[in-house]
Amino acid sequence: MIELSRAILDKNARLAERARGLFLGREVAVMNLVSSPGSGKTTLLQRTITGLGERMRCAVIVGDCATDNDARCLRGTGAPAVQVTTGTVCHLDAHMVLHAVEDLNLAETDLLFIENVGNLVCPAAFDLGEDRRVVLTSVTEGEDKPKKYPAIFHRADAVVLTKTDLIEAVEFDREAALGHIREVAPAARVFEVSAKTGAGMEGWGAYLEECVAGKSGVPA
Amino acid sequence: MIELSRAILDKNARLAERARGLFLGREVAVMNLVSSPGSGKTTLLQRTITGLGERMRCAVIVGDCATDNDARCLRGTGAPAVQVTTGTVCHLDAHMVLHAVEDLNLAETDLLFIENVGNLVCPAAFDLGEDRRVVLTSVTEGEDKPKKYPAIFHRADAVVLTKTDLIEAVEFDREAALGHIREVAPAARVFEVSAKTGAGMEGWGAYLEECVAGKSGVPA
C-alpha cells in the first residue's frame, strides 16, 4: 500500500509541476481552496468574484463527488466555472486540473480558484500546482479543527475563518481558535470573514490582488 | 490502483465480518457515526450517553487524525472511550476497530458507538462490522450534502440532522433538505436534533434502545 501510494503521489507531483509551469506561462494566480463540506467555499467564492469582477478576470474549477450545483451557482457571477465530478474519489488531483483547464481560456484569466472536494484530510496530500493553498474553516465547526486535521492546516498559506456572523449563535471561542491556527500554521495569513454580511471581505480581496500582482509579468 | 483498492477492501471486509461476529457474540449493538468535521458527533454522543446512562451501558471508539480531545470529552460522561489516532489516514477500518475493542470490556457493554474520522467521502467504503451506519449532517452545512456525497448517504441506516437550534440563523430550508435525504437514502430513519437544547433527543434515544433490544438474546 505504501509503495503504491508513493507511485500515485510521484505521478501527481510530476503533473502538478506541469500545471505549475502552465500557470506560470499563462500568468495565472491559482488558489487551491480546501475545507470540510459545508464550510462555505462556494458562497465565499460567489461574493469574492462579484467583488473582484471589475478589477480582474476570474475562473473556477470546482470538484465534487456528485452534482454540478456549485459550478452552476458560480457561473451566476459571470465567471467561467468547470465542474469536475470525482465519483468516489475524495480529492482533486493534478491530472483532473490539467483536464479541466482545457475548458478554460487561461490566457484571459488572472485568477483561477480551484474549489476542492469538501474533505479536510485527503486533499492535503495532492499538490495541484497552485500558488496558494487556502484552508477554510467555519465557526460552526468549532475551534479545534486545526489540531484535529493538522496535515492540511500545516501546509496552508492562508486560513479563512468563515461564517463569522454566527460567532455568537454558536458560542465560538475566537481567541482559542486563532491560537490553534497560529500553533499549527504559524506562517499562514489569517482572514476572518462573513460572506453573508461582507465583514472582512476587503482584507481577503486585497490578499488575492497581491497574489495576482505577484504573478503578472514574471521573468521566464 | 483499482486492484490494490480491491485488495484493501477485501481484507477490510474479512476483518469487518470478524468484528460483526464478535459483536454478535458479546450482544453489543454497534453504531458507526460518520459526518463532516464539526457536524457535532461528539456533542451528540455526550448528550446521548448521559441520557441513556441509567438504562444501558455505553462505550465509544473515537477516530481522529490527531489529538485525543474527543475521547477525553466523552469520558466525562462516565462511559469508557478509546481514541484511535489515524495520522494521515482518512477513515477508520475494521482492523483499527478490532484493536480498539481490546481496550474495552464488550461483555459489559450494551451499545458501542464508533465515532468515525470527520469525512463525508472515504468512510463510506469501510464496513466496520456495525449494526447501523448513521450519517450526521448539521443545518450549518446547507441542504445539499446528500446530493453531493451520495455514496455515504445512500448506505445510511439513519440520518441525523444536527444543530437544529440554528435553523433560523442559517436560513436552512428544512423541506428541501428532507427531500434530498429521502431521495438519496429512501429507507433511512431520519432524526432532527439539537444536542444543545435537547430537541428531538427522545426519538433518537428510542431508536438506539430498539437497536440494543434487537441485539440482546439473539440465537446463535
XYZ file of C-alpha atoms in Angstrom:
440
model
C 0.000 0.000 0.000
C 2.768 2.429 0.924
C 4.623 1.795 -2.338
C 1.553 2.270 -4.420
C 0.653 5.497 -2.608
C 4.148 6.715 -3.359
C 3.680 5.887 -7.046
C 0.381 7.797 -7.123
C 1.896 10.778 -5.323
C 5.012 10.738 -7.547
C 2.817 10.800 -10.629
C 0.758 13.615 -9.126
C 3.898 15.569 -8.259
C 5.055 15.456 -11.891
C 1.676 16.553 -13.240
C 1.447 19.272 -10.589
C 4.753 20.671 -11.843
C 3.383 20.679 -15.376
C 0.335 22.586 -14.126
C 2.573 24.995 -12.201
C 4.568 25.670 -15.361
C 1.412 26.214 -17.376
C 0.048 28.661 -14.793
C 3.384 30.499 -14.821
C 3.379 30.643 -18.607
C -0.161 31.999 -18.684
C 0.485 34.324 -15.714
C -2.493 32.999 -13.798
C -2.509 33.117 -9.989
C -4.025 29.893 -8.653
C -5.680 29.346 -5.277
C -6.489 25.834 -4.060
C -9.410 26.099 -1.602
C -9.864 23.177 0.761
C -12.280 22.682 3.664
C -14.902 20.439 5.244
C -18.163 20.001 3.361
C -20.396 22.988 4.033
C -17.730 25.421 5.229
C -18.858 27.966 2.713
C -16.328 27.709 -0.129
C -18.905 28.352 -2.848
C -20.581 31.246 -1.052
C -17.209 32.861 -0.332
C -16.236 32.495 -3.993
C -19.526 33.953 -5.228
C -19.066 37.048 -3.117
C -15.331 37.280 -3.828
C -15.681 37.037 -7.594
C -18.560 39.510 -7.647
C -16.406 41.945 -5.636
C -13.280 41.494 -7.770
C -15.114 41.261 -11.070
C -14.251 44.743 -12.244
C -10.583 44.505 -11.353
C -9.572 41.082 -12.634
C -10.719 38.125 -14.679
C -11.585 35.131 -12.507
C -12.303 31.497 -13.355
C -13.145 28.482 -11.214
C -12.610 24.727 -11.246
C -14.981 23.015 -8.809
C -14.583 19.473 -7.504
C -17.450 17.439 -6.055
C -18.194 13.739 -5.730
C -21.536 14.340 -7.441
C -23.725 17.163 -8.847
C -22.716 20.309 -10.699
C -24.586 22.544 -8.238
C -21.558 24.625 -7.326
C -20.398 25.304 -10.882
C -23.929 26.402 -11.778
C -24.031 28.748 -8.771
C -20.636 30.201 -9.609
C -21.485 30.833 -13.256
C -24.079 33.252 -11.875
C -21.168 35.598 -11.129
C -20.287 35.712 -14.823
C -17.011 33.811 -14.318
C -16.424 30.604 -16.261
C -16.673 27.569 -13.963
C -15.755 23.970 -14.817
C -17.206 21.189 -12.666
C -15.084 18.085 -12.046
C -17.208 15.203 -10.770
C -14.958 12.787 -8.887
C -17.388 9.968 -8.031
C -15.922 8.121 -5.045
C -12.586 9.945 -5.271
C -12.099 12.144 -2.235
C -9.868 14.917 -3.624
C -8.847 16.686 -6.816
C -5.513 15.707 -8.355
C -3.265 17.492 -10.837
C -4.401 15.274 -13.699
C -8.022 16.370 -13.180
C -6.949 20.009 -13.042
C -4.952 19.766 -16.287
C -8.037 18.295 -17.981
C -10.348 20.916 -16.532
C -8.240 23.862 -17.725
C -8.745 22.645 -21.298
C -12.243 24.097 -20.917
C -10.977 27.470 -19.728
C -9.150 30.242 -21.520
C -6.137 30.709 -19.239
C -4.665 33.420 -21.467
C -7.658 35.563 -20.493
C -7.667 34.614 -16.802
C -5.879 36.471 -13.996
C -7.038 34.434 -11.031
C -8.080 30.779 -11.000
C -9.828 29.365 -7.944
C -9.775 25.606 -7.520
C -12.583 24.633 -5.138
C -11.510 21.208 -3.912
C -13.800 18.367 -2.802
C -15.125 19.007 0.734
C -12.677 16.994 2.823
C -10.193 18.102 5.489
C -7.972 15.031 5.139
C -7.169 13.715 1.678
C -6.631 16.914 -0.372
C -3.651 17.673 1.909
C -1.518 15.167 0.005
C -2.242 16.396 -3.531
C -0.335 19.346 -4.971
C -2.335 20.921 -7.814
C 0.386 23.318 -8.971
C -1.301 26.130 -7.049
C 0.324 29.351 -5.822
C -1.549 29.390 -2.530
C -3.296 26.727 -0.560
C -6.195 28.217 1.371
C -7.954 26.288 4.126
C -11.436 27.440 5.099
C -12.968 26.541 8.428
C -16.320 27.855 9.595
C -17.069 28.998 13.118
C -19.881 26.421 13.219
C -17.313 23.601 13.081
C -15.776 24.551 16.427
C -12.362 25.816 17.444
C -10.351 22.590 17.359
C -10.162 21.706 13.669
C -6.536 22.840 13.152
C -5.436 20.475 15.896
C -7.560 17.560 14.677
C -6.589 17.927 10.994
C -3.026 19.234 11.313
C -1.733 17.936 7.968
C -3.981 20.194 5.935
C -3.629 23.267 8.169
C 0.134 22.874 8.468
C 0.556 23.288 4.702
C -1.847 26.219 4.390
C -0.639 29.567 3.044
C -3.835 31.177 4.282
C -6.620 30.194 6.651
C -10.051 31.757 6.214
C -12.374 31.587 9.186
C -15.845 31.736 7.612
C -19.418 32.452 8.788
C -18.223 34.888 11.450
C -21.775 36.292 11.582
C -22.624 33.130 13.574
C -19.914 33.544 16.231
C -22.386 34.401 18.976
C -25.059 31.898 17.931
C -22.585 29.024 18.203
C -20.654 30.484 21.207
C -17.421 30.285 19.223
C -14.230 30.964 21.190
C -12.382 33.168 18.704
C -9.191 33.529 20.742
C -8.872 29.774 21.237
C -9.420 29.174 17.522
C -6.843 31.764 16.464
C -4.398 30.251 18.950
C -4.859 26.801 17.398
C -4.405 28.190 13.884
C -1.207 30.023 14.897
C 0.163 26.906 16.540
C -0.448 24.557 13.593
C 0.066 27.048 10.745
C 2.336 29.770 12.182
C 3.194 31.305 8.790
C -0.335 31.326 7.348
C -2.202 34.576 6.702
C -5.463 34.507 8.621
C -8.719 36.105 7.463
C -11.996 36.270 9.343
C -14.936 36.752 7.019
C -18.668 36.573 6.668
C -19.675 36.209 3.046
C -23.225 36.914 4.243
C -22.608 40.334 5.812
C -19.445 41.161 3.859
C -17.384 41.595 7.036
C -13.669 41.018 6.456
C -14.001 40.685 2.687
C -11.731 43.678 1.924
C -8.670 42.096 3.541
C -9.272 38.813 1.760
C -9.752 40.629 -1.553
C -6.523 42.609 -1.041
C -4.648 39.362 -0.436
C -5.931 37.962 -3.725
C -4.934 41.149 -5.543
C -1.413 40.807 -4.102
C -1.246 37.221 -5.346
C -2.334 38.278 -8.829
C 0.110 41.201 -8.906
C 2.924 38.817 -7.927
C 2.123 36.543 -10.839
C 1.952 39.000 -13.698
C 4.996 39.971 -15.725
C 7.223 37.405 -14.025
C 10.579 36.642 -15.692
C 10.955 33.339 -17.637
C -4.743 1.367 -8.268
C -8.095 -0.348 -8.711
C -6.638 -3.781 -7.931
C -4.889 -2.572 -4.846
C -8.028 -0.835 -3.583
C -9.850 -4.108 -4.068
C -7.226 -5.965 -2.026
C -7.529 -3.407 0.794
C -11.322 -3.561 0.734
C -11.325 -7.385 0.593
C -9.092 -7.517 3.653
C -11.314 -4.979 5.397
C -14.426 -6.993 4.513
C -12.993 -10.100 6.188
C -11.976 -8.236 9.335
C -15.359 -6.469 9.412
C -17.061 -9.880 9.441
C -14.864 -10.923 12.338
C -15.868 -7.769 14.197
C -19.536 -8.427 13.357
C -19.245 -11.941 14.787
C -17.572 -10.630 17.929
C -20.287 -8.004 18.436
C -22.930 -10.694 17.943
C -21.205 -12.997 20.419
C -20.986 -10.223 23.014
C -24.511 -8.991 22.214
C -23.321 -5.432 21.658
C -25.263 -3.114 19.340
C -22.800 -1.071 17.288
C -23.420 2.301 15.634
C -20.921 3.732 13.120
C -21.285 7.530 13.154
C -19.943 9.356 10.116
C -20.088 13.035 9.150
C -18.136 16.102 8.074
C -15.700 17.561 10.586
C -17.600 19.702 13.067
C -21.091 18.281 12.480
C -21.484 17.630 16.177
C -20.800 13.890 16.579
C -19.065 14.294 19.935
C -21.635 16.685 21.362
C -24.484 14.429 20.232
C -22.769 11.440 21.853
C -22.140 13.293 25.124
C -25.807 14.180 25.443
C -26.979 10.762 24.201
C -24.816 8.761 26.601
C -25.722 10.992 29.518
C -29.411 10.487 28.682
C -29.154 6.715 28.228
C -26.693 6.189 31.079
C -29.192 4.740 33.518
C -30.761 2.360 31.041
C -27.775 0.816 29.259
C -24.002 0.546 29.311
C -22.389 2.566 26.544
C -18.813 2.658 25.245
C -17.154 4.653 22.481
C -14.349 4.252 19.967
C -13.307 7.641 18.542
C -11.271 8.156 15.385
C -9.334 11.332 14.644
C -6.280 12.157 12.567
C -4.711 13.772 15.643
C -5.495 14.623 19.306
C -7.469 12.663 21.880
C -9.767 15.625 22.601
C -12.960 13.735 21.801
C -12.186 10.657 23.890
C -11.369 12.910 26.831
C -14.669 14.797 26.409
C -16.627 11.566 26.154
C -15.056 10.022 29.260
C -16.712 12.891 31.124
C -19.993 11.007 30.640
C -18.606 8.065 32.618
C -18.509 5.796 29.542
C -15.213 4.196 28.542
C -13.822 5.809 25.378
C -10.868 4.611 23.291
C -9.175 7.091 20.949
C -7.776 5.815 17.651
C -5.340 8.313 16.134
C -5.140 7.696 12.400
C -2.443 10.183 11.322
C -2.957 10.821 7.626
C -5.499 8.013 7.245
C -8.903 9.423 6.397
C -11.233 6.775 7.880
C -11.445 4.016 10.474
C -11.110 0.447 9.228
C -12.131 -2.858 10.773
C -8.558 -3.655 11.793
C -8.376 -0.471 13.890
C -11.739 -1.287 15.483
C -10.677 -4.830 16.400
C -7.576 -3.388 18.085
C -9.539 -0.703 19.883
C -12.067 -3.127 21.398
C -9.181 -4.872 23.155
C -9.250 -1.863 25.495
C -12.991 -2.194 26.180
C -14.975 -4.773 28.096
C -17.541 -5.794 25.481
C -19.151 -8.348 27.809
C -20.258 -5.401 29.929
C -21.284 -3.154 27.046
C -24.767 -2.899 25.522
C -24.182 -0.147 22.997
C -20.916 0.737 21.270
C -20.631 3.975 19.343
C -17.877 4.253 16.766
C -17.259 7.931 16.042
C -15.505 7.848 12.669
C -12.969 10.387 11.360
C -14.733 13.556 10.178
C -15.029 12.889 6.439
C -18.076 12.515 4.203
C -16.261 10.560 1.485
C -13.808 7.837 2.495
C -15.563 6.154 5.455
C -18.357 5.146 3.038
C -16.188 2.320 1.671
C -15.178 0.757 5.010
C -17.515 -1.674 6.773
C -16.664 -1.806 10.486
C -18.997 -4.707 11.359
C -21.558 -2.219 12.677
C -25.312 -2.800 13.036
C -26.259 0.668 11.903
C -24.474 3.294 9.893
C -25.574 6.744 10.996
C -24.750 9.845 8.940
C -24.886 13.179 10.728
C -25.252 16.428 8.827
C -25.656 19.792 10.511
C -28.014 22.504 9.359
C -24.999 24.828 9.096
C -23.603 22.726 6.228
C -26.531 23.520 3.948
C -29.268 21.394 2.407
C -27.369 19.769 -0.463
C -24.927 17.407 1.235
C -26.897 14.182 0.494
C -26.738 15.008 -3.214
C -23.067 15.981 -3.176
C -21.908 12.980 -1.107
C -24.397 10.317 -2.249
C -22.202 7.266 -1.542
C -22.199 7.815 2.186
C -25.858 8.854 2.458
C -27.047 6.040 0.214
C -25.682 3.425 2.628
C -27.004 5.126 5.774
C -29.448 3.314 8.053
C -30.181 6.597 9.800
C -29.568 10.264 9.062
C -29.367 12.706 11.953
C -29.847 16.353 11.112
C -27.950 18.161 13.882
C -27.809 21.715 15.319
C -31.483 22.348 14.536
C -31.381 25.245 17.011
C -29.513 27.153 14.263
C -32.126 26.595 11.531
C -33.250 30.217 11.528
C -29.798 31.741 11.969
C -28.540 29.966 8.833
C -31.848 30.228 6.903
C -31.882 26.452 6.457
C -34.526 25.101 4.075
C -35.740 22.094 6.079
C -38.164 20.771 3.459
C -35.519 20.861 0.725
C -33.027 19.062 2.958
C -35.511 16.339 3.946
C -36.388 15.911 0.279
C -32.720 15.383 -0.625
C -32.275 12.877 2.213
C -35.371 10.907 1.147
C -34.185 10.857 -2.442
C -30.656 9.582 -1.718
C -31.449 7.437 1.335
C -35.131 6.474 0.982
C -35.008 3.714 3.633
C -33.063 5.664 6.263
C -34.657 6.727 9.535
C -34.379 10.490 9.876
C -33.927 12.351 13.148
C -33.783 16.107 13.668
C -31.981 17.026 16.851
C -30.329 19.791 18.785
C -27.910 18.401 21.339
C -27.765 21.940 22.713
C -31.473 22.365 23.518
C -32.328 18.661 23.713
C -34.963 18.944 20.959
C -35.550 15.637 19.186
C -33.336 13.630 21.508
C -36.157 11.322 22.698
C -36.796 9.884 19.245
C -33.105 9.312 18.662
C -32.751 7.675 22.080
C -35.741 5.392 21.394
C -34.110 4.307 18.115
C -30.940 3.347 19.975
C -32.958 1.417 22.570
C -34.654 -0.511 19.747
C -31.239 -1.360 18.276
C -29.988 -2.596 21.633
C -33.149 -4.637 22.274
C -32.767 -6.257 18.851
C -29.228 -7.355 19.687
C -29.741 -8.983 23.076
C -30.642 -12.662 23.466
C -30.203 -13.340 19.741
C -29.998 -17.022 18.721
C -26.559 -18.472 17.753
